[in-house]
């Protein structure tokens, strides 16, 4: 006997567990379960998953950008400066901080921790960098700041106006900050600084494509401009 | 309500649809791709300030100028220095991977004192003060017993402040026994002294030659300063010049040559003299140079006419007559022909007769002290320290003969006969109570490595200054680790065939990573701890002061440029006459005649018992001197040299067929010096009857990257004393091969 014939035989004798699609009793339930599955997975995907994906870390000490910016003469570049060879120094090193903070200057608790824990012991502060890109991404601050005359805010947002550092949300898979993908889990953004993914670079570069035609193949930016 | 299978399916489909409508899969895919492109365990140097530091590589005698790239305090890359006169922009594989040595796990991290048996690798960390005191105490003991000559030192170089400080310590203590590891520099110096009356070193102007005739020199595999040599040979070939290689094995250099002759190993001197015969009988030599500047041309011609006609040597060398004639004619046809000697990388002195014969070809071609020829380079004389005042004990010790002196050689040149010292100590005929070893690894890299270890076992006190746990450090009682070349200052006078006298500066690229101390400081501190006349011989507080004072005016230049071009002072040029008694270049006189008459140095063994000849060859992918190969170098070895742990020998298929050995077969190679298990690689580029094995494998010390891989060919080769010079002229050994 073939399996096909057996199936037909089973169908004729009636099987309580296998109602036919035309069975009017099971229709609403199927729909209900479909909606249930849909809703649950949407909740997981939109709300639970992002919470699981990121772990919250706090910076070693808090830092008041606004306060510091008021004290210095040269804006952001007073601390986040360009080296002589044109490379960008990124987060300040202890040596720069101690130019002013060799000893306590004020009464803030954070400054006290900073001086006691780091200055006194000559240890670098392990800042968590919100804008750190994967290692394979090459980015020249010089080209953007001096070449394209962009300001810091376009990519980094109004961080200079902040009075304290927000928690660092670390992607458990990539180890990078949430700020790269953006706070919106769907990837939508309102400001230029909301995300730092390749599409965001490309969006701006597309507007200036006449300036960049380093790739013979595409007549536009080649992959190796950024991916090294 | 019953949960039917359909409900479950509906739930799943709903779930899948919902998931697809949520960012979850897209975000996960993105994150996973970022993760997979940036494996978190791949080391990435931290971002920071870049800096480039010009310094000098001392991993081999080439002493190339290098440039080290740093990110903050981490050295991340070594490249060749463009502005270097030696190796413009070029670097070899060992030099390139120097950072693996710097940051690698086999560094010795603090002074160590042996607690287990020799070679057991059990140590106790001690302080520098204790270490210095121990050495000074031992040396003082020997002096108080009236045995100052029973201390010897072995270094990789004999020029520059560090080897000279070591030598000075020995002299102040009262021992004449300072040795440098064997090198072709010894035979070059002998040739220079005999033919030109010059004390110095040989420069080879490969850059301006248009025909290079190489007697087994691995020009493309590490000879001299290897990047310089490679660039010079590439230039030669690009300009239409020719390269002729005399090599019993189709080495890389032979493969890139225009003419390849594969004589039986050990007959190179005959080949050279036979080429001389052709040049003379066909009247193709430089009459101008010979008539004006050569002494003994007639006697030389008579000798080659009598014994070295190509047809007369055909049997002995295994070369056809016309091969020799056509090579000789090609040599004569060239405008600037240059003949070079020194087998492989030039780590063995080789036969003096061969060196003289090859040099005679240069003389016949007029390629002496002219562009594209051999240059007599004056030695470095910038070290002008106050004369030593040895006390009575030291004066007496200095009168005793050196451990390598026998006085039975035709030409008693003062080269370093390390094998004799080892032999005498091993046989118990020499009293050696203390040995200081710096920047060299004799227990691995001297021929007869096993015997060296036996000799070491008879020396009661061995001090190593090594930076790495190498074979010799393992056999020592005390290790006083030197920082490696990327962590220290040192002057590095360049020889290695350079035609520009140049002192390179080795300078710290990074701060010393471990509790090491510059060997210069260690020597000064030992001397100071010994007090009296020994201490007085070292008027410097530390090595830095000594270095600065010694170099005086040149110090600023060194600091600024990273090297110092030493002005010529006593360079002998043909036009000014030679420094010999006759004022001429000596092609032949009594001494040279006797050397030509001496037998060729032959390895011990009986051809009937050992029908094959084992030849050790050098490759640029392996380091065979003081420093072991880096992990990077082992990665790029071909698997016909090393596969897993097994080392290979190369064999002509004809020889293999006779022995019934197939490609990849296991075999045992036996020589009078020892035996080892190997695997067989068949290669038609090898003369039948020859077994070739790479030099640089078979370490027993260092780390898992290097130890236990392949066979140390030095274990299979016994030193062969050159009857003419007394130097070690081993090129290989008699051998037999049996299925293993
Ligand atoms: S040839 Fe010698 S000196 Fe030059 S880079 Fe290589 S190891 Fe260093």
PDB file of C-alpha atoms in Angstrom, chain A residues 17-21 26 29-42 44-46 49 53-54 83-85 87-89 93 134-138 171 173-174 176 181 185-186 197 227, chain B residues 1-28 30-32 34-35 37-40 42 44-51 72:
ATOM      1  CA  UNK A  17      -6.741  16.197  15.506  1.00  0.00           C
ATOM      2  CA  UNK A  18      -6.553  17.113  11.887  1.00  0.00           C
ATOM      3  CA  UNK A  19      -9.489  19.307  10.914  1.00  0.00           C
ATOM      4  CA  UNK A  20      -9.636  20.217   7.270  1.00  0.00           C
ATOM      5  CA  UNK A  21      -9.040  23.888   6.246  1.00  0.00           C
ATOM      6  CA  UNK A  26     -11.079  26.164  13.618  1.00  0.00           C
ATOM      7  CA  UNK A  29      -8.643  30.167  16.326  1.00  0.00           C
ATOM      8  CA  UNK A  30      -6.137  30.025  13.533  1.00  0.00           C
ATOM      9  CA  UNK A  31      -6.495  33.742  13.010  1.00  0.00           C
ATOM     10  CA  UNK A  32      -6.197  34.335  16.717  1.00  0.00           C
ATOM     11  CA  UNK A  33      -3.019  32.350  16.964  1.00  0.00           C
ATOM     12  CA  UNK A  34      -1.605  34.095  13.919  1.00  0.00           C
ATOM     13  CA  UNK A  35      -2.249  37.479  15.498  1.00  0.00           C
ATOM     14  CA  UNK A  36      -0.888  36.268  18.806  1.00  0.00           C
ATOM     15  CA  UNK A  37       2.336  35.106  17.163  1.00  0.00           C
ATOM     16  CA  UNK A  38       2.591  38.328  15.216  1.00  0.00           C
ATOM     17  CA  UNK A  39       2.010  40.517  18.235  1.00  0.00           C
ATOM     18  CA  UNK A  40       4.341  38.615  20.525  1.00  0.00           C
ATOM     19  CA  UNK A  41       7.206  38.601  18.057  1.00  0.00           C
ATOM     20  CA  UNK A  42       6.658  42.298  17.378  1.00  0.00           C
ATOM     21  CA  UNK A  44      10.082  40.886  21.270  1.00  0.00           C
ATOM     22  CA  UNK A  45      11.604  42.471  18.181  1.00  0.00           C
ATOM     23  CA  UNK A  46      10.772  46.073  18.917  1.00  0.00           C
ATOM     24  CA  UNK A  49      15.368  42.584  21.835  1.00  0.00           C
ATOM     25  CA  UNK A  53      21.096  43.633  22.897  1.00  0.00           C
ATOM     26  CA  UNK A  54      22.625  46.498  24.821  1.00  0.00           C
ATOM     27  CA  UNK A  83      48.430  66.417  16.046  1.00  0.00           C
ATOM     28  CA  UNK A  84      51.188  67.994  14.016  1.00  0.00           C
ATOM     29  CA  UNK A  85      51.003  65.278  11.382  1.00  0.00           C
ATOM     30  CA  UNK A  87      46.033  62.950  12.748  1.00  0.00           C
ATOM     31  CA  UNK A  88      43.283  63.444  15.290  1.00  0.00           C
ATOM     32  CA  UNK A  89      43.965  62.807  18.952  1.00  0.00           C
ATOM     33  CA  UNK A  93      44.949  61.654  27.400  1.00  0.00           C
ATOM     34  CA  UNK A 134      34.911  49.109  13.998  1.00  0.00           C
ATOM     35  CA  UNK A 135      38.649  48.652  13.486  1.00  0.00           C
ATOM     36  CA  UNK A 136      38.298  48.213   9.754  1.00  0.00           C
ATOM     37  CA  UNK A 137      36.831  51.687   9.320  1.00  0.00           C
ATOM     38  CA  UNK A 138      39.278  54.387   8.413  1.00  0.00           C
ATOM     39  CA  UNK A 171      26.207  46.319  21.908  1.00  0.00           C
ATOM     40  CA  UNK A 173      27.671  41.434  19.926  1.00  0.00           C
ATOM     41  CA  UNK A 174      29.885  44.086  18.394  1.00  0.00           C
ATOM     42  CA  UNK A 176      30.405  49.159  19.963  1.00  0.00           C
ATOM     43  CA  UNK A 181      23.303  52.400  15.019  1.00  0.00           C
ATOM     44  CA  UNK A 185      16.100  50.523  16.824  1.00  0.00           C
ATOM     45  CA  UNK A 186      14.489  50.797  13.405  1.00  0.00           C
ATOM     46  CA  UNK A 197      26.462  53.921  10.076  1.00  0.00           C
ATOM     47  CA  UNK A 227      37.532  50.240   4.653  1.00  0.00           C
TER      48      UNK A 227
ATOM     49  CA  UNK B   1     -10.580  25.218  22.739  1.00  0.00           C
ATOM     50  CA  UNK B   2      -8.118  22.614  21.630  1.00  0.00           C
ATOM     51  CA  UNK B   3      -4.606  23.542  20.578  1.00  0.00           C
ATOM     52  CA  UNK B   4      -4.492  22.011  17.156  1.00  0.00           C
ATOM     53  CA  UNK B   5      -1.414  21.601  14.998  1.00  0.00           C
ATOM     54  CA  UNK B   6      -2.877  24.247  12.720  1.00  0.00           C
ATOM     55  CA  UNK B   7      -3.106  26.728  15.589  1.00  0.00           C
ATOM     56  CA  UNK B   8       0.498  26.115  16.354  1.00  0.00           C
ATOM     57  CA  UNK B   9       1.440  26.599  12.728  1.00  0.00           C
ATOM     58  CA  UNK B  10      -0.555  29.806  12.608  1.00  0.00           C
ATOM     59  CA  UNK B  11       1.217  31.016  15.730  1.00  0.00           C
ATOM     60  CA  UNK B  12       4.578  30.252  14.180  1.00  0.00           C
ATOM     61  CA  UNK B  13       3.759  31.930  10.903  1.00  0.00           C
ATOM     62  CA  UNK B  14       2.470  34.935  12.786  1.00  0.00           C
ATOM     63  CA  UNK B  15       5.662  34.939  14.825  1.00  0.00           C
ATOM     64  CA  UNK B  16       7.804  34.757  11.694  1.00  0.00           C
ATOM     65  CA  UNK B  17       5.869  37.564  10.063  1.00  0.00           C
ATOM     66  CA  UNK B  18       6.095  39.660  13.204  1.00  0.00           C
ATOM     67  CA  UNK B  19       9.808  39.035  13.514  1.00  0.00           C
ATOM     68  CA  UNK B  20      10.326  40.044   9.901  1.00  0.00           C
ATOM     69  CA  UNK B  21       8.404  43.228  10.573  1.00  0.00           C
ATOM     70  CA  UNK B  22      10.554  44.009  13.577  1.00  0.00           C
ATOM     71  CA  UNK B  23      14.140  45.235  13.412  1.00  0.00           C
ATOM     72  CA  UNK B  24      15.411  42.062  15.080  1.00  0.00           C
ATOM     73  CA  UNK B  25      16.668  40.034  12.071  1.00  0.00           C
ATOM     74  CA  UNK B  26      18.071  43.038  10.258  1.00  0.00           C
ATOM     75  CA  UNK B  27      19.829  44.429  13.257  1.00  0.00           C
ATOM     76  CA  UNK B  28      21.197  41.010  14.216  1.00  0.00           C
ATOM     77  CA  UNK B  30      24.215  43.787  10.781  1.00  0.00           C
ATOM     78  CA  UNK B  31      25.761  43.226  14.191  1.00  0.00           C
ATOM     79  CA  UNK B  32      26.944  39.749  13.319  1.00  0.00           C
ATOM     80  CA  UNK B  34      30.396  43.693  12.083  1.00  0.00           C
ATOM     81  CA  UNK B  35      31.421  41.141  14.679  1.00  0.00           C
ATOM     82  CA  UNK B  37      34.688  41.393  10.284  1.00  0.00           C
ATOM     83  CA  UNK B  38      36.300  42.481  13.513  1.00  0.00           C
ATOM     84  CA  UNK B  39      37.028  39.315  15.430  1.00  0.00           C
ATOM     85  CA  UNK B  40      37.389  40.614  18.936  1.00  0.00           C
ATOM     86  CA  UNK B  42      42.419  39.796  16.686  1.00  0.00           C
ATOM     87  CA  UNK B  44      44.616  45.686  16.962  1.00  0.00           C
ATOM     88  CA  UNK B  45      47.079  48.309  18.104  1.00  0.00           C
ATOM     89  CA  UNK B  46      45.379  51.043  20.034  1.00  0.00           C
ATOM     90  CA  UNK B  47      44.954  54.322  18.260  1.00  0.00           C
ATOM     91  CA  UNK B  48      47.442  56.949  19.289  1.00  0.00           C
ATOM     92  CA  UNK B  49      50.183  59.225  18.190  1.00  0.00           C
ATOM     93  CA  UNK B  50      52.356  57.927  15.353  1.00  0.00           C
ATOM     94  CA  UNK B  51      56.082  58.253  15.365  1.00  0.00           C
ATOM     95  CA  UNK B  72      52.185  55.830  21.284  1.00  0.00           C
TER      96      UNK B  72
END
